[in-house]
Coordinates of C-alpha atoms and ligand atoms in Angstrom, one line a residue:
M5 CA -15.6 25.5 19.5
A6 CA -12.4 24.2 21.1
V7 CA -10.4 26.6 23.2
P8 CA -6.9 26.7 21.9
G9 CA -4.5 24.3 23.6
T10 CA -7.0 22.9 26.1
T11 CA -7.8 19.2 26.4
T12 CA -11.3 17.8 26.5
S13 CA -10.3 14.2 27.0
K14 CA -12.1 13.8 30.3
V15 CA -15.7 13.6 29.0
R16 CA -15.7 12.9 25.3
C17 CA -13.1 10.2 25.3
R18 CA -14.2 8.1 28.2
P19 CA -16.3 5.8 26.0
C20 CA -13.4 5.4 23.6
M21 CA -11.2 4.0 26.4
L22 CA -8.7 6.8 26.1
Q23 CA -6.6 7.5 29.2
L24 CA -3.5 9.5 28.6
D25 CA -0.7 9.5 31.1
D26 CA -0.2 13.1 30.0
P27 CA -3.7 14.5 29.0
S28 CA -2.1 17.8 27.8
L29 CA -1.0 15.8 24.7
L30 CA -4.6 15.9 23.4
K31 CA -4.8 19.1 21.5
E32 CA -7.8 20.6 19.7
A33 CA -6.0 23.5 18.2
C34 CA -3.5 24.1 15.4
Y35 CA 0.2 24.8 16.1
V36 CA 1.3 28.0 14.3
N37 CA 4.3 30.1 15.1
G38 CA 4.8 28.4 18.4
Q39 CA 1.2 29.1 19.6
W40 CA -1.9 27.0 19.8
V41 CA -4.6 28.6 17.7
A42 CA -8.2 28.1 16.5
A43 CA -9.4 28.8 13.0
K44 CA -10.1 32.6 12.6
S45 CA -13.7 31.7 11.6
G46 CA -14.1 29.8 14.8
K47 CA -15.2 26.7 12.9
A48 CA -14.1 23.2 13.9
F49 CA -14.7 19.7 12.7
S50 CA -15.2 16.4 14.5
V51 CA -12.6 13.7 14.8
E52 CA -14.2 10.2 15.2
N53 CA -13.0 7.0 16.5
P54 CA -13.4 4.6 13.5
A55 CA -14.1 1.7 15.8
T56 CA -17.0 3.3 17.6
Q57 CA -18.0 6.4 15.5
E58 CA -17.8 8.5 18.7
E59 CA -16.6 12.0 18.4
V60 CA -13.3 12.1 20.3
A61 CA -12.2 15.7 19.7
Q62 CA -12.8 18.8 17.5
C63 CA -10.1 20.3 15.4
P64 CA -9.9 23.7 13.8
E65 CA -11.3 24.1 10.3
F66 CA -8.5 26.1 8.8
D67 CA -9.2 28.0 5.7
A68 CA -7.0 29.7 3.0
Q69 CA -6.3 32.8 5.1
D70 CA -5.3 30.7 8.2
T71 CA -3.0 28.7 5.9
E72 CA -1.4 31.8 4.6
A73 CA -0.7 33.0 8.1
A74 CA 1.0 29.6 8.9
I75 CA 3.1 30.0 5.7
E76 CA 4.1 33.5 6.7
A77 CA 5.2 32.3 10.1
A78 CA 7.3 29.6 8.4
A79 CA 8.8 32.2 6.1
V80 CA 9.9 34.4 9.0
A81 CA 11.3 31.5 10.9
F82 CA 13.2 30.3 7.8
A83 CA 15.3 33.4 7.7
S84 CA 17.0 32.5 11.0
Y85 CA 16.5 28.7 11.1
R86 CA 18.4 28.2 7.9
K87 CA 21.5 29.7 9.5
T88 CA 21.2 27.3 12.6
P89 CA 24.4 25.2 12.7
A90 CA 23.8 21.6 11.6
R91 CA 24.8 20.3 15.0
Q92 CA 22.1 22.4 16.6
R93 CA 19.5 21.1 14.2
A94 CA 20.7 17.6 15.0
R95 CA 20.3 18.2 18.7
L96 CA 16.8 19.6 18.3
L97 CA 15.7 16.5 16.3
R98 CA 17.3 14.2 18.8
R99 CA 15.5 15.9 21.6
W100 CA 12.2 15.5 19.7
Y101 CA 13.0 11.8 19.1
D102 CA 13.7 11.3 22.9
L103 CA 10.3 13.0 23.7
M104 CA 8.5 10.8 21.3
I105 CA 10.0 7.7 22.9
E106 CA 9.2 9.0 26.4
N107 CA 5.6 9.6 25.4
A108 CA 5.3 6.5 23.2
D109 CA 2.4 5.0 25.1
D110 CA 0.3 8.1 24.9
L111 CA 1.1 8.6 21.2
A112 CA 0.1 5.0 20.5
R113 CA -3.2 5.5 22.4
L114 CA -3.9 8.6 20.2
I115 CA -3.2 6.6 17.0
T116 CA -5.5 3.7 18.1
L117 CA -8.1 6.3 19.0
E118 CA -8.3 8.0 15.7
N119 CA -6.9 5.4 13.2
G120 CA -8.2 2.2 14.8
K121 CA -5.1 0.0 14.6
P122 CA -4.5 -2.2 17.6
L123 CA -2.5 -0.7 20.4
A124 CA 0.6 -2.9 19.9
E125 CA 0.7 -2.0 16.2
A126 CA 0.3 1.7 17.1
K127 CA 3.2 1.4 19.5
G128 CA 5.3 -0.1 16.7
E129 CA 4.3 2.9 14.5
V130 CA 5.5 5.4 17.2
T131 CA 8.9 3.8 17.3
Y132 CA 9.1 3.7 13.5
A133 CA 8.0 7.4 13.4
A134 CA 10.4 8.5 16.1
N135 CA 13.3 6.7 14.3
F136 CA 13.0 9.1 11.4
F137 CA 13.9 12.0 13.8
E138 CA 16.8 10.0 15.2
W139 CA 18.0 9.1 11.6
F140 CA 17.8 12.6 10.3
S141 CA 19.3 14.1 13.5
E142 CA 22.3 12.0 12.4
E143 CA 22.1 13.1 8.8
A144 CA 21.9 16.8 9.5
P145 CA 25.6 17.3 10.0
R146 CA 26.4 15.2 6.9
I147 CA 25.0 17.3 4.1
Y148 CA 28.0 17.5 1.8
G149 CA 28.8 19.5 -1.3
E150 CA 31.5 18.4 -3.8
T151 CA 34.5 19.7 -5.6
I152 CA 34.5 19.2 -9.3
E153 CA 37.3 19.6 -11.8
A154 CA 36.4 22.4 -14.2
S155 CA 36.9 22.2 -18.0
N156 CA 38.7 25.5 -17.8
P157 CA 42.0 25.1 -15.9
S158 CA 41.6 28.6 -14.6
C159 CA 38.4 27.8 -12.8
R160 CA 37.5 25.9 -9.7
I161 CA 34.0 24.4 -9.1
V162 CA 32.4 23.5 -5.8
T163 CA 28.8 22.7 -4.9
I164 CA 27.0 23.7 -1.7
K165 CA 23.7 22.5 -0.5
H166 CA 21.0 24.9 0.7
P167 CA 17.7 24.2 2.4
V168 CA 15.0 24.5 -0.3
G169 CA 12.9 26.9 1.9
V170 CA 9.4 26.8 3.3
C171 CA 7.8 23.3 2.7
G172 CA 4.2 22.4 2.4
L173 CA 3.7 18.8 3.7
I174 CA 0.5 16.9 3.2
A175 CA 0.1 13.5 5.0
P176 CA -2.5 10.7 5.1
W177 CA -4.3 9.1 8.0
N178 CA -3.0 5.5 7.7
F179 CA 0.2 6.2 9.6
P180 CA -0.7 9.4 11.5
A181 CA 2.8 9.6 13.1
A182 CA 5.2 8.1 10.7
M183 CA 4.0 9.8 7.5
I184 CA 4.6 13.1 9.2
T185 CA 8.0 12.5 10.8
R186 CA 9.3 10.9 7.6
K187 CA 8.8 14.4 5.9
V188 CA 9.5 16.8 8.8
G189 CA 12.7 15.0 10.0
P190 CA 14.6 15.6 6.7
A191 CA 13.1 19.0 6.2
L192 CA 14.3 20.3 9.6
A193 CA 17.7 18.5 9.2
A194 CA 18.2 20.4 6.0
G195 CA 17.3 23.7 7.5
C196 CA 13.8 24.1 6.1
T197 CA 10.7 25.2 7.9
V198 CA 7.4 23.5 7.4
V199 CA 3.6 23.8 7.3
V200 CA 2.1 20.4 7.7
K201 CA -1.5 19.7 6.8
A202 CA -2.4 16.9 9.1
P203 CA -5.0 14.3 7.9
A204 CA -8.5 15.3 8.8
E205 CA -9.3 11.7 9.8
A206 CA -6.4 11.4 12.2
P207 CA -5.0 14.8 13.2
L208 CA -4.6 14.3 17.0
T209 CA -1.3 12.4 16.7
A210 CA 0.2 15.1 14.6
L211 CA -0.9 17.7 17.1
A212 CA 0.6 15.8 20.0
I213 CA 3.8 15.5 18.1
A214 CA 3.7 19.3 17.6
E215 CA 3.4 19.7 21.4
L216 CA 6.5 17.6 21.7
A217 CA 8.3 19.9 19.2
H218 CA 7.4 22.8 21.5
R219 CA 8.9 21.0 24.5
A220 CA 12.0 20.0 22.5
G221 CA 12.7 23.7 21.9
I222 CA 12.1 23.8 18.2
P223 CA 12.0 27.6 17.5
A224 CA 8.6 29.2 16.8
G225 CA 7.5 29.1 13.2
V226 CA 9.8 26.2 12.2
V227 CA 7.1 23.6 12.6
N228 CA 3.5 24.6 11.9
I229 CA 0.7 21.9 12.0
I230 CA -2.7 22.8 10.7
T231 CA -6.0 20.9 10.2
A232 CA -9.0 21.1 7.9
L233 CA -11.8 18.8 6.7
D234 CA -14.3 20.7 4.5
N235 CA -11.6 23.2 3.5
T236 CA -9.0 20.6 2.6
A237 CA -9.0 21.5 -1.1
D238 CA -8.6 25.2 -0.3
V239 CA -5.8 24.6 2.1
G240 CA -4.1 22.3 -0.4
K241 CA -4.5 25.0 -3.1
V242 CA -2.7 27.6 -0.9
L243 CA 0.1 25.2 0.0
T244 CA 0.7 24.3 -3.7
T245 CA 0.3 27.8 -5.2
H246 CA 1.7 30.2 -2.6
P247 CA 4.9 31.7 -4.0
V248 CA 6.7 31.5 -0.6
V249 CA 6.3 27.7 -0.5
K250 CA 9.2 26.2 -2.4
K251 CA 8.6 22.5 -1.9
V252 CA 5.5 20.3 -1.6
S253 CA 5.8 16.7 -0.3
F254 CA 2.6 14.7 -0.4
T255 CA 1.7 11.2 0.6
G256 CA -1.7 9.9 -0.5
S257 CA -3.7 8.7 -3.5
T258 CA -2.5 9.0 -7.1
G259 CA -5.7 11.0 -7.9
V260 CA -5.1 13.7 -5.3
G261 CA -1.4 13.7 -6.2
R262 CA -2.3 14.5 -9.8
I263 CA -4.4 17.6 -8.6
L264 CA -1.6 18.8 -6.4
M265 CA 1.0 18.4 -9.1
N266 CA -1.1 20.4 -11.4
Q267 CA -1.5 23.2 -8.9
S268 CA 2.2 23.2 -8.0
S269 CA 3.1 23.8 -11.6
S270 CA 1.9 27.4 -11.3
T271 CA 5.0 28.3 -9.3
I272 CA 7.3 25.4 -10.4
K273 CA 7.8 23.9 -6.9
K274 CA 10.2 21.1 -6.0
L275 CA 8.0 18.1 -5.5
S276 CA 8.0 14.6 -4.0
F277 CA 5.0 12.4 -4.2
E278 CA 4.4 9.0 -2.4
L279 CA 1.3 7.8 -4.0
G280 CA -0.8 4.6 -4.3
G281 CA 0.5 1.2 -5.1
N282 CA -0.9 -2.2 -6.2
A283 CA 1.9 -4.5 -4.8
P284 CA 2.4 -7.9 -6.3
F285 CA 3.5 -10.6 -3.8
I286 CA 4.9 -13.6 -5.7
V287 CA 5.5 -17.1 -4.1
F288 CA 7.7 -19.3 -6.4
E289 CA 7.6 -23.0 -6.2
D290 CA 11.1 -23.1 -4.5
A291 CA 10.2 -20.7 -1.7
D292 CA 10.4 -21.4 2.0
L293 CA 6.6 -21.4 2.5
D294 CA 6.7 -20.7 6.2
V295 CA 8.8 -17.6 5.6
A296 CA 6.4 -16.6 2.8
V297 CA 3.3 -17.0 5.0
R298 CA 4.9 -14.9 7.8
G299 CA 5.9 -12.3 5.2
L300 CA 2.4 -12.2 3.7
M301 CA 0.7 -11.8 7.1
A302 CA 2.8 -8.8 7.9
C303 CA 2.6 -7.4 4.4
K304 CA -1.1 -8.0 3.7
F305 CA -2.9 -7.4 6.9
R306 CA -0.8 -4.7 8.6
N307 CA -3.1 -1.8 9.5
S308 CA -6.0 -4.0 8.2
G309 CA -4.6 -3.8 4.7
Q310 CA -4.5 0.0 4.7
T311 CA -0.8 0.4 3.8
C312 CA 0.4 1.7 0.5
V313 CA 2.9 -1.2 0.3
C314 CA 0.4 -3.9 1.2
A315 CA 0.2 -6.9 -1.1
N316 CA -2.7 -6.4 -3.4
R317 CA -2.2 -9.3 -5.8
I318 CA -0.8 -12.5 -4.4
L319 CA 0.6 -14.7 -7.2
V320 CA 1.4 -18.3 -6.3
H321 CA 3.0 -21.0 -8.4
R322 CA 0.3 -23.5 -9.5
S323 CA 2.2 -26.4 -8.0
I324 CA 1.9 -25.0 -4.4
Y325 CA -1.2 -22.9 -4.9
D326 CA -3.6 -25.0 -2.8
K327 CA -1.0 -25.8 -0.1
F328 CA 0.0 -22.2 0.4
I329 CA -3.6 -20.9 0.6
K330 CA -4.4 -23.6 3.2
M331 CA -1.3 -22.4 5.2
V332 CA -2.5 -18.8 5.0
L333 CA -6.1 -19.8 6.0
D334 CA -4.8 -21.6 9.1
V335 CA -3.1 -18.4 10.3
V336 CA -5.9 -16.0 9.4
Q337 CA -8.4 -18.1 11.3
T338 CA -6.4 -17.3 14.5
F339 CA -6.8 -13.5 14.1
T340 CA -9.3 -11.4 16.0
V341 CA -10.9 -8.3 14.4
G342 CA -12.2 -5.7 16.9
N343 CA -11.6 -2.5 18.8
G344 CA -7.9 -1.8 18.9
F345 CA -8.0 -0.9 22.6
V346 CA -9.4 -4.4 23.5
E347 CA -6.7 -6.9 24.5
G348 CA -6.5 -9.8 22.0
T349 CA -7.6 -7.7 19.0
T350 CA -5.1 -8.3 16.2
H351 CA -6.8 -6.2 13.5
G352 CA -8.9 -3.1 13.7
P353 CA -11.6 -1.4 11.7
L354 CA -11.2 0.5 8.4
I355 CA -10.9 4.2 8.6
H356 CA -14.4 5.1 7.4
G357 CA -17.5 4.0 5.4
R358 CA -16.0 4.9 2.0
A359 CA -13.1 2.6 2.7
V360 CA -15.5 -0.3 3.6
A361 CA -17.6 0.3 0.5
K362 CA -14.5 0.1 -1.7
V363 CA -13.3 -3.2 -0.2
E364 CA -16.8 -4.6 -0.4
E365 CA -17.1 -3.6 -4.1
H366 CA -13.7 -5.3 -4.9
V367 CA -14.8 -8.5 -3.2
Q368 CA -18.2 -8.5 -4.9
D369 CA -16.6 -7.7 -8.3
A370 CA -14.2 -10.6 -7.9
V371 CA -16.9 -13.1 -6.8
A372 CA -19.1 -12.0 -9.7
K373 CA -16.3 -12.8 -12.1
G374 CA -15.5 -16.3 -10.6
A375 CA -13.4 -15.9 -7.5
R376 CA -14.3 -18.0 -4.4
V377 CA -14.4 -16.6 -0.8
L378 CA -12.6 -18.9 1.6
H379 CA -12.7 -16.6 4.6
G380 CA -14.5 -13.4 5.5
G381 CA -15.8 -11.5 2.5
E382 CA -18.3 -9.5 4.4
R383 CA -18.8 -6.6 6.7
L384 CA -18.9 -7.3 10.4
P385 CA -21.9 -5.2 11.5
H386 CA -22.0 -6.6 15.0
L387 CA -18.6 -4.8 15.5
G388 CA -19.7 -1.6 13.8
P389 CA -20.1 -0.1 10.4
N390 CA -16.4 0.3 9.7
F391 CA -15.4 -3.3 10.2
F392 CA -14.8 -5.8 7.4
G393 CA -13.8 -9.4 7.8
L394 CA -10.3 -10.5 7.0
T395 CA -10.9 -12.0 3.6
I396 CA -9.3 -14.7 1.5
L397 CA -10.2 -15.0 -2.2
R398 CA -9.0 -17.7 -4.6
D399 CA -9.3 -18.3 -8.3
M400 CA -8.5 -14.6 -9.1
K401 CA -8.4 -13.7 -12.8
P402 CA -7.3 -10.9 -15.0
G403 CA -10.0 -8.3 -15.5
M404 CA -11.1 -8.2 -11.9
K405 CA -10.9 -4.7 -10.2
I406 CA -8.2 -5.9 -7.8
C407 CA -5.9 -6.4 -10.8
T408 CA -5.9 -2.7 -11.6
E409 CA -7.1 -0.8 -8.4
E410 CA -5.6 -0.7 -5.0
T411 CA -8.1 -2.3 -2.5
F412 CA -6.5 -0.7 0.6
G413 CA -8.2 -3.2 2.8
P414 CA -8.0 -6.7 4.4
V415 CA -8.4 -8.8 1.2
A416 CA -5.9 -11.5 0.3
A417 CA -6.5 -12.2 -3.4
F418 CA -4.8 -15.3 -4.8
F419 CA -3.8 -15.8 -8.5
A420 CA -2.1 -18.9 -9.9
F421 CA 0.8 -18.7 -12.4
D422 CA 2.9 -21.3 -14.2
T423 CA 6.2 -19.6 -15.1
E424 CA 8.5 -16.9 -13.8
E425 CA 8.0 -14.9 -17.0
E426 CA 4.2 -15.0 -16.5
A427 CA 4.5 -14.0 -12.9
V428 CA 6.7 -11.0 -13.7
E429 CA 4.3 -10.0 -16.6
I430 CA 1.3 -10.1 -14.3
A431 CA 3.2 -8.2 -11.6
N432 CA 4.1 -5.4 -13.9
D433 CA 0.7 -5.1 -15.6
T434 CA -0.4 -2.0 -13.7
D435 CA 0.2 1.7 -14.1
V436 CA 1.6 2.0 -10.5
G437 CA 4.8 0.7 -9.0
L438 CA 5.5 1.2 -5.3
G439 CA 6.4 -2.1 -3.5
G440 CA 6.7 -5.6 -4.8
Y441 CA 7.7 -8.8 -3.0
F442 CA 8.7 -12.3 -4.0
F443 CA 9.8 -15.5 -2.2
S444 CA 12.4 -17.9 -3.7
K445 CA 15.5 -19.7 -2.6
D446 CA 17.2 -19.5 -6.0
V447 CA 19.8 -16.7 -5.9
S448 CA 19.8 -16.3 -9.7
R449 CA 16.1 -16.0 -9.8
C450 CA 16.2 -13.5 -6.9
W451 CA 18.4 -11.2 -8.9
R452 CA 16.5 -11.7 -12.2
V453 CA 13.1 -11.0 -10.6
A454 CA 14.3 -8.1 -8.4
E455 CA 15.6 -6.4 -11.5
A456 CA 12.6 -7.2 -13.6
L457 CA 9.9 -5.8 -11.3
D458 CA 8.7 -2.3 -12.2
V459 CA 8.6 -0.9 -8.7
G460 CA 10.5 1.4 -6.4
M461 CA 11.0 -1.1 -3.6
V462 CA 11.4 -4.9 -3.7
G463 CA 11.2 -7.3 -0.8
V464 CA 13.0 -10.5 -1.4
N465 CA 12.0 -13.2 1.1
V466 CA 10.7 -10.4 3.4
G467 CA 7.2 -8.8 3.8
V468 CA 8.0 -5.5 5.4
L469 CA 10.1 -2.8 3.7
S470 CA 9.8 -0.1 6.3
D471 CA 13.1 1.1 7.7
P472 CA 14.3 4.7 8.2
A473 CA 17.6 3.6 6.6
A474 CA 15.9 2.5 3.4
P475 CA 14.9 4.8 0.5
F476 CA 11.0 4.6 0.3
G477 CA 9.2 5.6 -2.9
G478 CA 7.8 4.5 -6.2
V479 CA 8.0 4.6 -9.9
K480 CA 5.3 5.0 -12.6
Q481 CA 2.1 6.6 -11.2
S482 CA 3.2 5.7 -7.6
G483 CA 5.1 9.0 -7.7
F484 CA 8.7 10.1 -7.4
G485 CA 11.2 11.2 -4.8
R486 CA 12.5 9.1 -1.9
E487 CA 11.8 9.4 1.8
G488 CA 14.0 8.0 4.6
S489 CA 17.7 7.0 4.1
K490 CA 20.5 9.3 3.0
Y491 CA 18.5 10.2 -0.1
G492 CA 15.5 11.5 1.9
I493 CA 17.4 14.7 2.7
D494 CA 18.1 15.5 -1.0
E495 CA 14.4 16.2 -1.4
F496 CA 14.7 19.2 0.9
T497 CA 17.9 20.8 -0.4
V498 CA 18.9 22.6 -3.6
T499 CA 22.4 22.4 -5.1
K500 CA 24.3 25.6 -5.8
M501 CA 27.4 25.6 -7.9
V502 CA 30.1 28.1 -7.2
M503 CA 32.7 28.6 -10.0
T504 CA 35.7 30.6 -9.1
G505 CA 38.2 32.0 -11.6
I506 CA 41.8 32.0 -10.4
E507 CA 44.9 33.6 -11.7
Q508 CA 47.5 31.1 -12.8
Ligands
NAD613 N1 3.2 6.0 -1.1 C1 3.0 6.1 0.2 O1 4.0 6.2 0.9 C2 1.7 6.2 0.7 C3 1.5 6.2 2.1 C4 0.2 6.2 2.6 C5 -0.9 6.3 1.8 N2 -0.7 6.2 0.4 C6 -1.8 6.2 -0.5 O2 -2.9 7.1 0.0 C7 -4.1 6.5 -0.3 C8 -5.0 6.4 0.9 O3 -5.1 7.5 1.6 P1 -6.3 8.6 1.4 O4 -7.5 7.9 0.8 O5 -6.5 9.4 2.6 O6 -5.7 9.4 0.2 P2 -6.1 10.9 -0.2 O7 -5.2 11.2 -1.4 O8 -7.5 11.0 -0.4 O9 -5.7 11.8 1.0 C9 -4.4 11.9 1.5 C10 -4.2 13.3 2.3 O10 -4.4 14.3 1.3 C11 -5.4 15.2 1.8 N3 -6.1 15.7 0.6 C12 -7.1 15.2 -0.1 N4 -7.4 16.0 -1.1 C13 -6.6 17.1 -1.0 C14 -6.5 18.3 -1.8 N5 -7.2 18.6 -2.9 N6 -5.5 19.2 -1.4 C15 -4.8 18.9 -0.3 N7 -4.9 17.8 0.5 C16 -5.8 16.9 0.1 C17 -6.3 14.4 2.7 O11 -7.0 15.2 3.6 C18 -5.3 13.5 3.3 O12 -4.7 14.2 4.4 C19 -3.8 5.2 -0.9 O13 -3.9 5.3 -2.3 C20 -2.4 4.9 -0.5 O14 -1.7 4.0 -1.3 C21 0.5 6.2 -0.1
SSN614 O1 1.5 3.4 3.8 C1 2.6 3.8 3.6 C2 3.8 3.8 4.4 C3 4.0 2.5 5.0 C4 5.4 2.3 5.6 O2 6.2 3.3 5.7 O3 5.8 1.2 5.9

């Protein structure tokens, strides 16, 4: 069992090429009430490097009781933290941001270690993640109420915004830093306290960020970060049913979102859910093809395709279909799949065997129904069981699994279309709607198509939507609520109306 707060990087991580400038950032304990703690049962689970399958650390297997203790700590802290002046909350978040930037190299190493993405990409994620703390440090003092003219002339109405209370935050492994800071930043800015369930596949980054919270002087109990693998469902049940938790924010699959939403109904919690997508990426005949290829490379193959806003269905006008695919192929052939720590690696492994199996199933299904593989299409066993080749499929047709299911892997699947109406119809023919992209130089078409796509976010002539200033979220079964931007903070506040009767 791990001793709370100690690091074991020296021995276990050597084969994984992990060398931290500050080894005390590698934590194998949960952070509750300002203390590093093990599970009361003493149980722990292994964290593996997806590139090598080596155990790199052990984290506490928290159970329902441990989770309740974390919620109680957050509840006690809420009583005082909610009264902290906004300027003070801003300073705390700013200090936390500064510490993330100062420790960016180590945080990036931890991300590569447990998630597999190449080091440069991991470093980009750290900056992106830290930027949410910076952004929300600036938003904290700008939480405004309103004055509203009452119907009755003898009354005055104002609204004030309160922090919603203790929040249960559940995050996925694909962005082990950013998916956590995007929730915790606005929660703390609003005056809430949090219990974060870190992803079991990649908990070390979250725990290192917790250590930086400690160093930033965030008061005990305001931020609690817990881990579990086998007990995930039990921990989720407590977070979504405990009466003290007033808000649940979840990022992950639509299937798990459905379970958590059901559970949360027992105590009518405020919710925001960032769920799965099936992003269309449309290239019209009038597009700048170089720009579209660059956009597609970033959009499709970022994190080896394991991004909720990755292009899943690439729709190309028939008149440029062959030319565009050839241009994409030329670029993809220059990429190198491998261990994210090795210089020259452009794309890492998938997170685990289940992810590889799903990608393989989607490719085999498409091929069985008439698609052609132009590149990749297979596992890369010489690199390890979690590696799958960057894949290009052409001649995609309706009825293939990729049309209705999110692949969440490095498969670029090309469909041909003839008209704008047809492209929009195919793009919207799915029960999810997170991101959608298209490329065109025609301004009128840009407005028409942006308005017609049933998604929460549209990229026009751009392949990456991620920006702390932008509201991130979906429609349909991709969920509801927005993260980042000025709207992100609304998810963590409640509006109180105060009506005052006055003598005339
Ligand atoms: N919309 C977004 O912003 C966004 C971002 C990242 C990932 N995703 C989606 O997440 C999916 C990929 O991630 P995944 O496969 O890890 O998703 P997942 O839903 O299986 O897991 C997400 C997180 O929820 C936890 N979890 C699973 N079951 C739980 C339960 N019963 N109670 C509490 N927690 C539980 C997991 O441990 C993990 O930490 C994709 O569908 C992707 O689109 C969406
Ligand atoms: O995978 C989901 C989040 C991706 C992003 O914020 O860019």
